[in-house]
Structure formats: structure tokens, C-alpha cells
PDB file of C-alpha atoms and ligand atoms in Angstrom:
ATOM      1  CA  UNK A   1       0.000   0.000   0.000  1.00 95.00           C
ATOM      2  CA  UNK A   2       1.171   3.737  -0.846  1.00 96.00           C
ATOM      3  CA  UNK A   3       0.358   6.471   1.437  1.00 97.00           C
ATOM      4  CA  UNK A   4       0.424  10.200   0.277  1.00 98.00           C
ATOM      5  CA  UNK A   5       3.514  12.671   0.808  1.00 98.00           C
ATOM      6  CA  UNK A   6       1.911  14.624   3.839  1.00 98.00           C
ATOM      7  CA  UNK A   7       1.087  11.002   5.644  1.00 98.00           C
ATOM      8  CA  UNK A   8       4.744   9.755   5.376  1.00 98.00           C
ATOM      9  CA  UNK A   9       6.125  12.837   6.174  1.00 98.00           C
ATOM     10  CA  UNK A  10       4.282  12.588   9.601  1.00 98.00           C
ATOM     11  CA  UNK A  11       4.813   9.210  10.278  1.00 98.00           C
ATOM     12  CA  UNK A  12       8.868  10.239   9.742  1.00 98.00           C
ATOM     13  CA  UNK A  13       8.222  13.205  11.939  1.00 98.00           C
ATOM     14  CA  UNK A  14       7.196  11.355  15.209  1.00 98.00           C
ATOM     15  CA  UNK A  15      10.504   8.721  14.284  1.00 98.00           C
ATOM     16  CA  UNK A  16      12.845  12.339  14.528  1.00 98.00           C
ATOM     17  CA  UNK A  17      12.948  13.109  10.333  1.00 98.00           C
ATOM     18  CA  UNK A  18      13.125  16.924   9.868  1.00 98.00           C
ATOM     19  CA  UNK A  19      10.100  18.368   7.870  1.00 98.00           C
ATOM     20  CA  UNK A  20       9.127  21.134   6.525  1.00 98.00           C
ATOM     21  CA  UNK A  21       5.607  22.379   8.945  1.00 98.00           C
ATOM     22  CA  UNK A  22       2.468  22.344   7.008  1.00 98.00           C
ATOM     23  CA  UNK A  23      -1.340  20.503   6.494  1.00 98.00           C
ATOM     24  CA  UNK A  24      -3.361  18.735   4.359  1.00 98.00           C
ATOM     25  CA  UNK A  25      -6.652  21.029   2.224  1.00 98.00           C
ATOM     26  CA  UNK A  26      -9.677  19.612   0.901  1.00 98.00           C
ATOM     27  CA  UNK A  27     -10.904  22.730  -0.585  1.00 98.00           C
ATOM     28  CA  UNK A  28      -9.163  26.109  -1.108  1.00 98.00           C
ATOM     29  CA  UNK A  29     -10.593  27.875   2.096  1.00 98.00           C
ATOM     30  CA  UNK A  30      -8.934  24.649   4.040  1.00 98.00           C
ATOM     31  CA  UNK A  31      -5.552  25.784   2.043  1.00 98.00           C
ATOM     32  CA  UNK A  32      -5.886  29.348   2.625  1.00 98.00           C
ATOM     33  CA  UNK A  33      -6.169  28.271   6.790  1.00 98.00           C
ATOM     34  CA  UNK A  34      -3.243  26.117   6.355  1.00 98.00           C
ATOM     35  CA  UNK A  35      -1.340  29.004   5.095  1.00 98.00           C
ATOM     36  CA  UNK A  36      -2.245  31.248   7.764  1.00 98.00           C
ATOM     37  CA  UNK A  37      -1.313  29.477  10.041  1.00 98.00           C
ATOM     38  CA  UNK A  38       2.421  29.131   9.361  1.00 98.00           C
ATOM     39  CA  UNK A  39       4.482  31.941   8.734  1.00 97.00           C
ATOM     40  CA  UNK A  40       5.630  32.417   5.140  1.00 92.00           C
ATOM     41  CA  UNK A  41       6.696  34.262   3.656  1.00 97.00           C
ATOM     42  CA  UNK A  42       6.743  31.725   1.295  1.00 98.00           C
ATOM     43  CA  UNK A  43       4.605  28.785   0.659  1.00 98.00           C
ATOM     44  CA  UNK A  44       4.379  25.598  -1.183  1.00 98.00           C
ATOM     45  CA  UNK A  45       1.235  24.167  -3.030  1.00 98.00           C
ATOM     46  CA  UNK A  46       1.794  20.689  -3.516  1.00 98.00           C
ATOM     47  CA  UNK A  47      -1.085  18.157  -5.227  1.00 98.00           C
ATOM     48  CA  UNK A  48      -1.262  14.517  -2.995  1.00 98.00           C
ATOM     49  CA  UNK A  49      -1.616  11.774  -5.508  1.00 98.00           C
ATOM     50  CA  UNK A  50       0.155   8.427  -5.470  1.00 97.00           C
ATOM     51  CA  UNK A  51       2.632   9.175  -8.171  1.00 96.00           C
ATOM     52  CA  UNK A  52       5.617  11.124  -7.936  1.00 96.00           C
ATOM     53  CA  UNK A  53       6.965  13.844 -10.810  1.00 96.00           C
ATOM     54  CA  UNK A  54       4.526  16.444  -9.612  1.00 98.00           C
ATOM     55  CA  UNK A  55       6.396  18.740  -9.970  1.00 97.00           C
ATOM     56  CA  UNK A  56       7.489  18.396 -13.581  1.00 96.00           C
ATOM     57  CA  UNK A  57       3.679  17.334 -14.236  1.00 97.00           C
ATOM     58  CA  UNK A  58       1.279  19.138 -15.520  1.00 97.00           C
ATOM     59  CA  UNK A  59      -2.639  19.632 -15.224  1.00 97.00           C
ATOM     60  CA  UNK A  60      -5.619  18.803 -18.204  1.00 96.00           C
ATOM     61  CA  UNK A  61      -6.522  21.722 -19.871  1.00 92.00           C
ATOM     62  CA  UNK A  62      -4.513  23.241 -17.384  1.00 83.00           C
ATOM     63  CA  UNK A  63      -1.539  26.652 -18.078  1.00 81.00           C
ATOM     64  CA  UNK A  64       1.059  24.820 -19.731  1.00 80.00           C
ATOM     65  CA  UNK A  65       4.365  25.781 -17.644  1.00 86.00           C
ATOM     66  CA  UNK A  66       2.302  25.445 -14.332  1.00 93.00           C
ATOM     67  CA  UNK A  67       3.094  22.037 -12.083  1.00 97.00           C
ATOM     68  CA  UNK A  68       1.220  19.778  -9.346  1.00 98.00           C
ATOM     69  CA  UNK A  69       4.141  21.734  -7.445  1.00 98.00           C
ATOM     70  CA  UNK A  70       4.144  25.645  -6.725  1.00 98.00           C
ATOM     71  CA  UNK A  71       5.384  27.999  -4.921  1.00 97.00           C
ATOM     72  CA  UNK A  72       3.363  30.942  -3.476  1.00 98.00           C
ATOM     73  CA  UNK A  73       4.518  34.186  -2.093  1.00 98.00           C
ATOM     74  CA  UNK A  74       1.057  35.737  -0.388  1.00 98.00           C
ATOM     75  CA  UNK A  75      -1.993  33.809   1.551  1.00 98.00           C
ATOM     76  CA  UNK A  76      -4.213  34.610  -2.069  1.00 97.00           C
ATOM     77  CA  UNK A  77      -1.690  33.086  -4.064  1.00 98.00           C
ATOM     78  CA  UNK A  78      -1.946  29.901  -1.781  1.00 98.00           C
ATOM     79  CA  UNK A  79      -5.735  29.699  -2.367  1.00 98.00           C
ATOM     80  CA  UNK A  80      -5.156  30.591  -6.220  1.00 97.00           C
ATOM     81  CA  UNK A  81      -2.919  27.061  -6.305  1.00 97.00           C
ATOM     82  CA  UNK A  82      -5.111  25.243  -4.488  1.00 98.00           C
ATOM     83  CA  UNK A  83      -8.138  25.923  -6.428  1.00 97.00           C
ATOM     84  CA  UNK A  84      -6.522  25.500  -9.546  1.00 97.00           C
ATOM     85  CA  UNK A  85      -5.261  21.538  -8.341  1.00 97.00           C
ATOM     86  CA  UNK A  86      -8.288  20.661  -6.513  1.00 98.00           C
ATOM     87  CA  UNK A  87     -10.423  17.899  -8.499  1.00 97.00           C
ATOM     88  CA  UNK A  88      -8.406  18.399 -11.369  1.00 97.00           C
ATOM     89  CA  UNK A  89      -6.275  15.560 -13.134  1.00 97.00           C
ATOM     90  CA  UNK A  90      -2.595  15.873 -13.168  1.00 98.00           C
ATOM     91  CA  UNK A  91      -0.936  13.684 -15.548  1.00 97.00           C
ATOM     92  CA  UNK A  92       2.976  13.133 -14.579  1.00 97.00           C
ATOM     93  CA  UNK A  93       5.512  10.779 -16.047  1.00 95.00           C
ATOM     94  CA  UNK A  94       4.422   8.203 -12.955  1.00 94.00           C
ATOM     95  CA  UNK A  95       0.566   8.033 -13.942  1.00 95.00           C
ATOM     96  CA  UNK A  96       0.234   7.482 -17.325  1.00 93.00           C
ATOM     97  CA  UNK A  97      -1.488   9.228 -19.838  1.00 95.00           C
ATOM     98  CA  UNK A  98      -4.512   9.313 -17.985  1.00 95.00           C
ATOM     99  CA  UNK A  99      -3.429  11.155 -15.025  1.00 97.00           C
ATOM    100  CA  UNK A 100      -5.017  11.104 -11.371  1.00 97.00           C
ATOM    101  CA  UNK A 101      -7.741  13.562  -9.597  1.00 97.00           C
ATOM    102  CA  UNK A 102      -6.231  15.830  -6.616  1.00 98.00           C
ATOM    103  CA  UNK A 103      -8.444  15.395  -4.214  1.00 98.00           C
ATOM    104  CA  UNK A 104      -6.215  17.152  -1.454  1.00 98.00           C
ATOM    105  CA  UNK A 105      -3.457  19.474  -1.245  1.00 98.00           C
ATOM    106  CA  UNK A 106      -0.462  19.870   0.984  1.00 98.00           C
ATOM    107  CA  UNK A 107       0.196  23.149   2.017  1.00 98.00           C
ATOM    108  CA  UNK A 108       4.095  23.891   3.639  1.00 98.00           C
ATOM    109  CA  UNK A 109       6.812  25.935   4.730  1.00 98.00           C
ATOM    110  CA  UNK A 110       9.064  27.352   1.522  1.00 98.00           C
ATOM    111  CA  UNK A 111      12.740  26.327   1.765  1.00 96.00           C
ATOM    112  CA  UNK A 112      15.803  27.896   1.020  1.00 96.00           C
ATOM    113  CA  UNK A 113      17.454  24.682  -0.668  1.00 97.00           C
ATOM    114  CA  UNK A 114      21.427  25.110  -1.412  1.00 97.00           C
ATOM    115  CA  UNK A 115      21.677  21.636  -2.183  1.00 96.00           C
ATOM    116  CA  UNK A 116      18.946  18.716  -3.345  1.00 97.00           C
ATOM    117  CA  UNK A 117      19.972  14.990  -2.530  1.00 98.00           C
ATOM    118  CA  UNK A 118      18.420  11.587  -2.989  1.00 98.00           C
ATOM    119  CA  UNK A 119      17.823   8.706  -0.076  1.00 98.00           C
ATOM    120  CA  UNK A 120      16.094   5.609   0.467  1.00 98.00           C
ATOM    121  CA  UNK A 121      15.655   2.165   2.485  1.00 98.00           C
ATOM    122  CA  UNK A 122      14.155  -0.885   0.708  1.00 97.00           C
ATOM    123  CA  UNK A 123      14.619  -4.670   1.019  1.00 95.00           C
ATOM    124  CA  UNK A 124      17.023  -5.418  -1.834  1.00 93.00           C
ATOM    125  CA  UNK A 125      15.427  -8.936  -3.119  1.00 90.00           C
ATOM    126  CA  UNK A 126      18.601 -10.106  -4.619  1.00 90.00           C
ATOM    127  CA  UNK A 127      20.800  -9.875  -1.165  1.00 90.00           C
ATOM    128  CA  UNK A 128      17.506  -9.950   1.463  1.00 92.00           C
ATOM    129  CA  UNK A 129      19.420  -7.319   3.273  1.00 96.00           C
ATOM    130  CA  UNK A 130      17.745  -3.567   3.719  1.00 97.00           C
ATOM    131  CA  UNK A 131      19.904  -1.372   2.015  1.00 98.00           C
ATOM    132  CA  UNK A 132      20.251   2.041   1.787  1.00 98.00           C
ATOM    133  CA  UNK A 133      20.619   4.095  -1.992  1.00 97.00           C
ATOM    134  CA  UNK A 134      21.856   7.659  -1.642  1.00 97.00           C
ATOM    135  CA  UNK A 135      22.638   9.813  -4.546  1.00 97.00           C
ATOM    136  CA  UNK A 136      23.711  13.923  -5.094  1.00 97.00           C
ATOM    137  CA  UNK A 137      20.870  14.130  -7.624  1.00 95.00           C
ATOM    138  CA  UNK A 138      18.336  14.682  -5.981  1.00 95.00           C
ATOM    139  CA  UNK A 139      14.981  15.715  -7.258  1.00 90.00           C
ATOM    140  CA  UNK A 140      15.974  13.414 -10.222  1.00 87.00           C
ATOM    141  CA  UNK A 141      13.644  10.165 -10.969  1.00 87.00           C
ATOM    142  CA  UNK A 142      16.417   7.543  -9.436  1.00 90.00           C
ATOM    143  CA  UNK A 143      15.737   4.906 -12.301  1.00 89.00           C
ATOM    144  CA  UNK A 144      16.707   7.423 -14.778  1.00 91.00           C
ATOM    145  CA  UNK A 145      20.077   8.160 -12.241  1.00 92.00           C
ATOM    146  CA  UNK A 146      20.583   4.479 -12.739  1.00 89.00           C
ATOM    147  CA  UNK A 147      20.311   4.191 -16.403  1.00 92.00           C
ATOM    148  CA  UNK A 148      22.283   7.238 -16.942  1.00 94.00           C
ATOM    149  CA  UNK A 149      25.023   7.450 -14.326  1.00 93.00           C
ATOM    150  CA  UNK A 150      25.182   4.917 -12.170  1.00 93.00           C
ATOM    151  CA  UNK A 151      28.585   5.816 -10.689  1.00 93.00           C
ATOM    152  CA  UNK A 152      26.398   8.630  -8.980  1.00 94.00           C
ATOM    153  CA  UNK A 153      24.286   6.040  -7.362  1.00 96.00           C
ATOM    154  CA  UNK A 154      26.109   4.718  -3.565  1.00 96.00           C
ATOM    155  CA  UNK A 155      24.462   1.694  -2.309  1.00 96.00           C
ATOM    156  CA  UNK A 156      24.874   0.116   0.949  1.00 96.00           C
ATOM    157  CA  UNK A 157      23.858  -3.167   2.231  1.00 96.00           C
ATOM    158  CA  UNK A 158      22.794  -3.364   5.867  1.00 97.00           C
ATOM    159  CA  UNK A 159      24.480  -6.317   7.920  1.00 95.00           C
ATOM    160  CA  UNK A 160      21.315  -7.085  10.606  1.00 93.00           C
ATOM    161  CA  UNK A 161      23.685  -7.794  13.431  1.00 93.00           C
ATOM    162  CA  UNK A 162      24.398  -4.142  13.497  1.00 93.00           C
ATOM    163  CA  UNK A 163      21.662  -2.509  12.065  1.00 94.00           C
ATOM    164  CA  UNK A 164      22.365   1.479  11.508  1.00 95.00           C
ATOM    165  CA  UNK A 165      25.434   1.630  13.162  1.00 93.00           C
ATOM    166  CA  UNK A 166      27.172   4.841  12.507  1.00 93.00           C
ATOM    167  CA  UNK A 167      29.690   4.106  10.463  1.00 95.00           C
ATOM    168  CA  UNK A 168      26.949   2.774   7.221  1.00 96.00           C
ATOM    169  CA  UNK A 169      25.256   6.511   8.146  1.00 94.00           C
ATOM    170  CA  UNK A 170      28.989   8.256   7.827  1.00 94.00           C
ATOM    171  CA  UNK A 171      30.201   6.168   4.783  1.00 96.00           C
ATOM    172  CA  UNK A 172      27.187   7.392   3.101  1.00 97.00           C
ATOM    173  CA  UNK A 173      27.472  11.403   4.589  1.00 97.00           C
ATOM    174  CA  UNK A 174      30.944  10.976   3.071  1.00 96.00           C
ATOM    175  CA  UNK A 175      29.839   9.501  -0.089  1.00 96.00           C
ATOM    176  CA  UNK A 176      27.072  12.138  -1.051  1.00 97.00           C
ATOM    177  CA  UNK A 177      30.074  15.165  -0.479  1.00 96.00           C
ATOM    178  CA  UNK A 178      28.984  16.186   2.823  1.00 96.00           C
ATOM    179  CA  UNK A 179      30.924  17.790   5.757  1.00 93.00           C
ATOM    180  CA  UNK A 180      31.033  19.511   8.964  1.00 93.00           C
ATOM    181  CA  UNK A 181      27.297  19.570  10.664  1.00 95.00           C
ATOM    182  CA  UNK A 182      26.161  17.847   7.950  1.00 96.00           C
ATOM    183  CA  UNK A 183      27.727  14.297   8.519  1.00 96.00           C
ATOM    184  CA  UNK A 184      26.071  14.179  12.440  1.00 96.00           C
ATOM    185  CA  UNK A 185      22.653  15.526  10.779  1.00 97.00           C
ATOM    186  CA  UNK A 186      23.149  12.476   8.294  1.00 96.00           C
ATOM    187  CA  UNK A 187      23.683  10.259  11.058  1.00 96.00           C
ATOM    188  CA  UNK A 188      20.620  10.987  12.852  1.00 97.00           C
ATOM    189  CA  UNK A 189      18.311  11.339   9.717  1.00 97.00           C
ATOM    190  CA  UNK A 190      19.475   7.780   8.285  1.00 97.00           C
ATOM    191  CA  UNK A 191      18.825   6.110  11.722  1.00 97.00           C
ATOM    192  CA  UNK A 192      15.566   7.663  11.857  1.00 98.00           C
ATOM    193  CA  UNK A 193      14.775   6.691   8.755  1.00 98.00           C
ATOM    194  CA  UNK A 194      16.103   3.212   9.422  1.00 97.00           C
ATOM    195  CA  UNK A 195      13.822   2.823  12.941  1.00 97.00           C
ATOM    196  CA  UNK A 196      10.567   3.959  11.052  1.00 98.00           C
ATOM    197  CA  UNK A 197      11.308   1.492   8.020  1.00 98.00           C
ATOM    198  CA  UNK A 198      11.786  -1.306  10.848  1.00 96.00           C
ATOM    199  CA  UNK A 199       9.055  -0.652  13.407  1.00 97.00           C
ATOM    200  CA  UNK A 200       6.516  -0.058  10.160  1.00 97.00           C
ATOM    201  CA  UNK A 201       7.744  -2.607   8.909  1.00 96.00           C
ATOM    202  CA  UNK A 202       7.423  -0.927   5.997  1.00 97.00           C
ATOM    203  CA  UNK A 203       9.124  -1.619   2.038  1.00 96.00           C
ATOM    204  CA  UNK A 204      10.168   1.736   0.969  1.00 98.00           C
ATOM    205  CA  UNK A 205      11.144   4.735   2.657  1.00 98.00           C
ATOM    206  CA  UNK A 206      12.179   7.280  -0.208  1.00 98.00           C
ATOM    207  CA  UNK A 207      13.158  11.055   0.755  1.00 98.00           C
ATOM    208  CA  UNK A 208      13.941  12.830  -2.699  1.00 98.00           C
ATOM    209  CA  UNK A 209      14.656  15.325  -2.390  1.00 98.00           C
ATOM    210  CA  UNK A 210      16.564  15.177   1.156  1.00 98.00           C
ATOM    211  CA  UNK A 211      17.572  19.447   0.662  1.00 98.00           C
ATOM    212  CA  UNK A 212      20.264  21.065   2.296  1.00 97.00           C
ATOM    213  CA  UNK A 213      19.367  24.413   3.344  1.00 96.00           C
ATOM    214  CA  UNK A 214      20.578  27.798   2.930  1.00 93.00           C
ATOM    215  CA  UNK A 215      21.616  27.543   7.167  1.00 93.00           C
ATOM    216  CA  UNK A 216      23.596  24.470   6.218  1.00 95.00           C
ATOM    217  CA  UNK A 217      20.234  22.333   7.937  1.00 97.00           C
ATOM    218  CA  UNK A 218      18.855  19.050   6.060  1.00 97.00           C
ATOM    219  CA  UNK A 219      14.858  18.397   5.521  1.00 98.00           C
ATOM    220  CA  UNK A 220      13.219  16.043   3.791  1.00 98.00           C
ATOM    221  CA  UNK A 221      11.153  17.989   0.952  1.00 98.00           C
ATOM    222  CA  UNK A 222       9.505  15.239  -0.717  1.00 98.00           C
ATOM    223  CA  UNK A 223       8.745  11.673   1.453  1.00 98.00           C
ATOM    224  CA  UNK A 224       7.161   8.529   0.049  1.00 98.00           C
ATOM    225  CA  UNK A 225       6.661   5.262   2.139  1.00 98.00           C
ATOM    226  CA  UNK A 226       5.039   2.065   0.734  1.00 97.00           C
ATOM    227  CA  UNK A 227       3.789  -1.207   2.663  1.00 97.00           C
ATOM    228  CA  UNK A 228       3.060  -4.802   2.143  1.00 92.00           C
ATOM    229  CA  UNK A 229      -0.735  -5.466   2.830  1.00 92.00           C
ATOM    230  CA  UNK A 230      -0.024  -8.553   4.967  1.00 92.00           C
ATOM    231  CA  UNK A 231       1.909  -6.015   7.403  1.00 91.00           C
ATOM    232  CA  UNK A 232      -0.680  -3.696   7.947  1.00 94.00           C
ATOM    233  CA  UNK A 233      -2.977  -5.447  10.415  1.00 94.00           C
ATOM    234  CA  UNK A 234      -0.188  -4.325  12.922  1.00 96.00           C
ATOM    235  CA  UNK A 235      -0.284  -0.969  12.209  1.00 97.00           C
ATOM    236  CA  UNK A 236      -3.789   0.324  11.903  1.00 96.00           C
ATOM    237  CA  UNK A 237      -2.908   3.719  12.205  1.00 96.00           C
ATOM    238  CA  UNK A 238      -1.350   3.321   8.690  1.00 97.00           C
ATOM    239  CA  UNK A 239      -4.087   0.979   7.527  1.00 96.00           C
ATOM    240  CA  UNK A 240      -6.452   3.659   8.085  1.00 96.00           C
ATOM    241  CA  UNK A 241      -4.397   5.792   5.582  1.00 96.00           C
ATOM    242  CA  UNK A 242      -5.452   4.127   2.808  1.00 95.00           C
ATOM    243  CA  UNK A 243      -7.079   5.708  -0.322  1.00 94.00           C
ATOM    244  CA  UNK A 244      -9.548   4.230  -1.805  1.00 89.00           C
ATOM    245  CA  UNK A 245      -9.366   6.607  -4.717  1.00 87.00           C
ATOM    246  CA  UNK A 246      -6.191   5.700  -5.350  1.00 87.00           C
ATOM    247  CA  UNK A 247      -5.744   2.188  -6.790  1.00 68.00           C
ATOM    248  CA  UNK A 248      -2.062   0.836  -6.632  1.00 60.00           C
TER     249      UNK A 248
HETATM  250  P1  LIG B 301       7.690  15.465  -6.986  1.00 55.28           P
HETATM  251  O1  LIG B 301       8.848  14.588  -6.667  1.00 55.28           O
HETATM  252  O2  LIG B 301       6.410  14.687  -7.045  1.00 55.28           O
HETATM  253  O3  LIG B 301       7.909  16.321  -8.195  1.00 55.28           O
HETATM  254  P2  LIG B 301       8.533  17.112  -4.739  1.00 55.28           P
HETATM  255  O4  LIG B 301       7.877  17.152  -3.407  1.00 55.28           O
HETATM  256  O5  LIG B 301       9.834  16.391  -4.806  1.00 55.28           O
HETATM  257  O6  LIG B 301       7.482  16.484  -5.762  1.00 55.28           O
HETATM  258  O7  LIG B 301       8.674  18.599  -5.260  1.00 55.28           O
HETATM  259  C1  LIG B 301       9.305  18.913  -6.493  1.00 55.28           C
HETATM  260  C2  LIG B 301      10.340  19.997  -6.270  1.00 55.28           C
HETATM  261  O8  LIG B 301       9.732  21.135  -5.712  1.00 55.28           O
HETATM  262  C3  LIG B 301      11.446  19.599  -5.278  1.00 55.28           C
HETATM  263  O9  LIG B 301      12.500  18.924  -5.927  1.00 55.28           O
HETATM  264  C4  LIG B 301      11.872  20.946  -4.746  1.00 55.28           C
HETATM  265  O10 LIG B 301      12.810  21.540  -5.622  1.00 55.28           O
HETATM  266  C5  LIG B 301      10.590  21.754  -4.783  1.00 55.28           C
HETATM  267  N1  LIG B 301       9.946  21.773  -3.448  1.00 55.28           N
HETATM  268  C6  LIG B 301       9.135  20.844  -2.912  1.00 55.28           C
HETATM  269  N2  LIG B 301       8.750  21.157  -1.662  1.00 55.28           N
HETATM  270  C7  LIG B 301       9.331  22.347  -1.380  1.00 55.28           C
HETATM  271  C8  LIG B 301       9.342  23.230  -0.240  1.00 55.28           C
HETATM  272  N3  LIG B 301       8.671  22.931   0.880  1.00 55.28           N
HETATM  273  N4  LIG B 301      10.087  24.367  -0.320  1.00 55.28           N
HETATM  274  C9  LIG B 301      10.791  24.668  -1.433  1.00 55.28           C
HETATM  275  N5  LIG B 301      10.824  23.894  -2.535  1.00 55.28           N
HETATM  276  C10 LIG B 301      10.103  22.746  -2.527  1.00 55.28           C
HETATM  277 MG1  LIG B 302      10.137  14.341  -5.133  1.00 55.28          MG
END
């Protein structure tokens, strides 16, 4: 089962991830509330379907240079997003040609990103070990990181006996460039990441883009968490996330 972006990003939350504040809109009144209550002065309209590429998607009969992503600058500009996403299809290299119907918007804080970064956990089938993929190209689709550069793609295999010790989280810090605060922020993130793929036992835990921000902090922009059905029964509270418009 796939949850939506603002539902993984608060499961990571309670497990220590850094995110971005925000909440979830049915309508555009719901989105302009959201907005008000955080402080800007940015924003970030972003359309919750099970399909990633939002941002680089676009909308049926819909302005042609205008995403399922987008930034907004005033609390009318917010609503203005919202009501142009709501109950409209957004068709992104993920869905198909026939797209999928926002039914709800995320609403966040804007970052100042100096630096966009790819990370996951997911059972490799080939070694059964969970193994972590970090990359420096972030925001890209990783499949198209692995057909086109691999070398840019740093995989490590998790030994169970020591689960995520600190040197796996370091060797991958090092790996993706980073330094000074950075490598301890790494650290934390990766064995947060690690405990809430583990306790959820759940089969992906994808943060793309993991940002580096302007005050040298790292938050997870973009989250995406998927489960096997015949783990959900012992976690209700994720069972309960289920879409039913969204068939996957
Ligand atoms: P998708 O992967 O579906 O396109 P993302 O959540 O990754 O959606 O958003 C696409 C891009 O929009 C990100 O790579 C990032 O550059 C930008 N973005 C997303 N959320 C924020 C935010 N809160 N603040 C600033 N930029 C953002
Ligand atoms: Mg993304």
C-alpha cells in the first residue's frame, strides 16, 4: 500500500525526520487556513496523488508551464494554487497518460534549498538485506540516475547484526560530499529513517529530495513510504491511511 507525501512525512516526523511544517486542504478555504497558520513568507502548493513527478507534471486543460508543485509568495496566491489543483487531473511521467484527480493538497513551509539529494531504504530482493541508496541528484527520478550514471548512485547493504550503526550513516554522509554539521545531521536522519522502516515494517522509505538548506540544515522535501498489505494489520494507524481513490 502507498500512502500520500503529507502522511509519510508525519509518520517520519514522530521517528525524529526533519520536515518542513504544514497541512493537508480539501478545498481552497482549508488551504488558505493552512497558510495562515504558518508563517511564510513563502509557501508551497503541492497536489497529494500516489505518483511522484509532480512537480514536472502538468494539469488537463490546465496553463502549460504550471506544475502539481508551486510555490506561493502571499496567503491569495496559496488559495489561487489550491483551487486550480483541486479535483483536477494531473498527468505526470508516474501516472500514465490518464493522469489522477487531486483530491487534497499539501500546504508547507518554503525552503531555502542550497543543495537537493536523494535517499532511500528498501529490502534489496537479490541480497535480502535492507539497504540504503543515496545519490547527489536529488529531485531526479532515481531509475533514470541508474540508467544514466550509475557511478552517482552509492548503495549500501545493511548487515542485521548491526543494524544502523554509525559508520553505514557516515560512509554514506561521506559519499554524497557532505561535511562539517552535515555528517552528524546524516547520522541521525538515516537512523531515523532506518527505525521507522523497521518498526513499520514498511518496504520503501524514499526522501527525494533530502535538501540542504541555505543555514547548512537538512529536511526532507519530498517523502514517500510504501507497505506490504499482509503487514498492515499491525499498524492500523497506517491501515487507516489508505485511499480508496487511489488504486495501486
Ligand atoms: P515530486 O517529486 O512529485 O515532483 P517534490 O515534493 O519532490 O514532488 O517537489 C518537487 C520539487 O519542488 C522539489 O525537488 C523541490 O525543488 C521543490 N519543493 C518541494 N517542496 C518544497 C518546499 N517545501 N520548499 C521549497 N521547494 C520545494
Ligand atoms: Mg520528489
Amino acid at each position: 500500500m502507498n500512502i500520500h507525501e503529507y502522511q509519510a512525512k508525519s509518520l517520519l516526523k514522530k521517528f525524529g525526520v526533519a520536515v518542513p511544517d504544514g497541512g493537508v486542504a480539501y478545498t481552497p478555504d482549508e488551504a488558505l487556513d493552512v497558510a495562515k497558520s504558518l508563517p511564510g513568507p513563502v509557501w508551497v502548493v503541492k497536489s497529494q496523488i500516489h505518483a511522484g513527478g509532480r512537480g514536472a507534471g502538468r494539469f488537463k486543460g490546465g496553463v502549460s508551464d504550471e506544475g502539481g508543485v508551486r510555490l506561493a509568495k502571499s496567503h491569495d496566491e496559496v488559495k489561487d494554487h489550491a483551487a486550480a489543483m483541486l479535483n483536477q487531473v494531473l498527468v505526470t511521467k508516474q501516472t500514465g497518460n490518464d493522469g489522477k484527480e487531486v483530491k487534497r493538497v499539501y500546504i508547507e513551509d518554503g525552503c531555502e534549498i542550497a543543495r537537493e539529494l536523494y535517499l532511500s531504504i528498501l529490502l534489496d530482493r537479490v541480497t535480502s538485506r535492507i539497504t540504503v541508496m543515496a545519490s547527489t541528484e536529488g529531485g531526479m527520478d532515481i531509475e533514470e540516475v541508474a540508467e544514466k550514471t550509475p557511478e552517482k548512485i552509492i548503495k549500501v547493504a545493511i548487515d542485521p547484526v548491526f543494524g544502523m550503526e554509525g559508520f553505514y550513516a557516515r560512509q554514506i554522509a561521506f559519499g554524497l560530499g557532505l561535511e562539517g554539521k552535515q555528517v552528524g545531521l546524516t547520522v541521525k536522519l538515516l537512523m531515523a529513517m532506518y527505525k521507522a522502516f523497521t518498526d513499520l515494517d514498511a518496504s520503501l522509505v524514499e526522501v527525494n529530495p533530502l535538501v540542504v538548506t541555505g543555514d547548512g540544515d537538512m529536511i526532507a522535501l519530498d517523502a514517500k513510504m510504501n507497505f506490504d498489505d499482509n503487514a498492515l494489520y499491525r499498524h492500523p494507524e497506517i491501515a487507516e491511511m489508505r485511499d480508496e481513490d487511489e488504486e495501486d
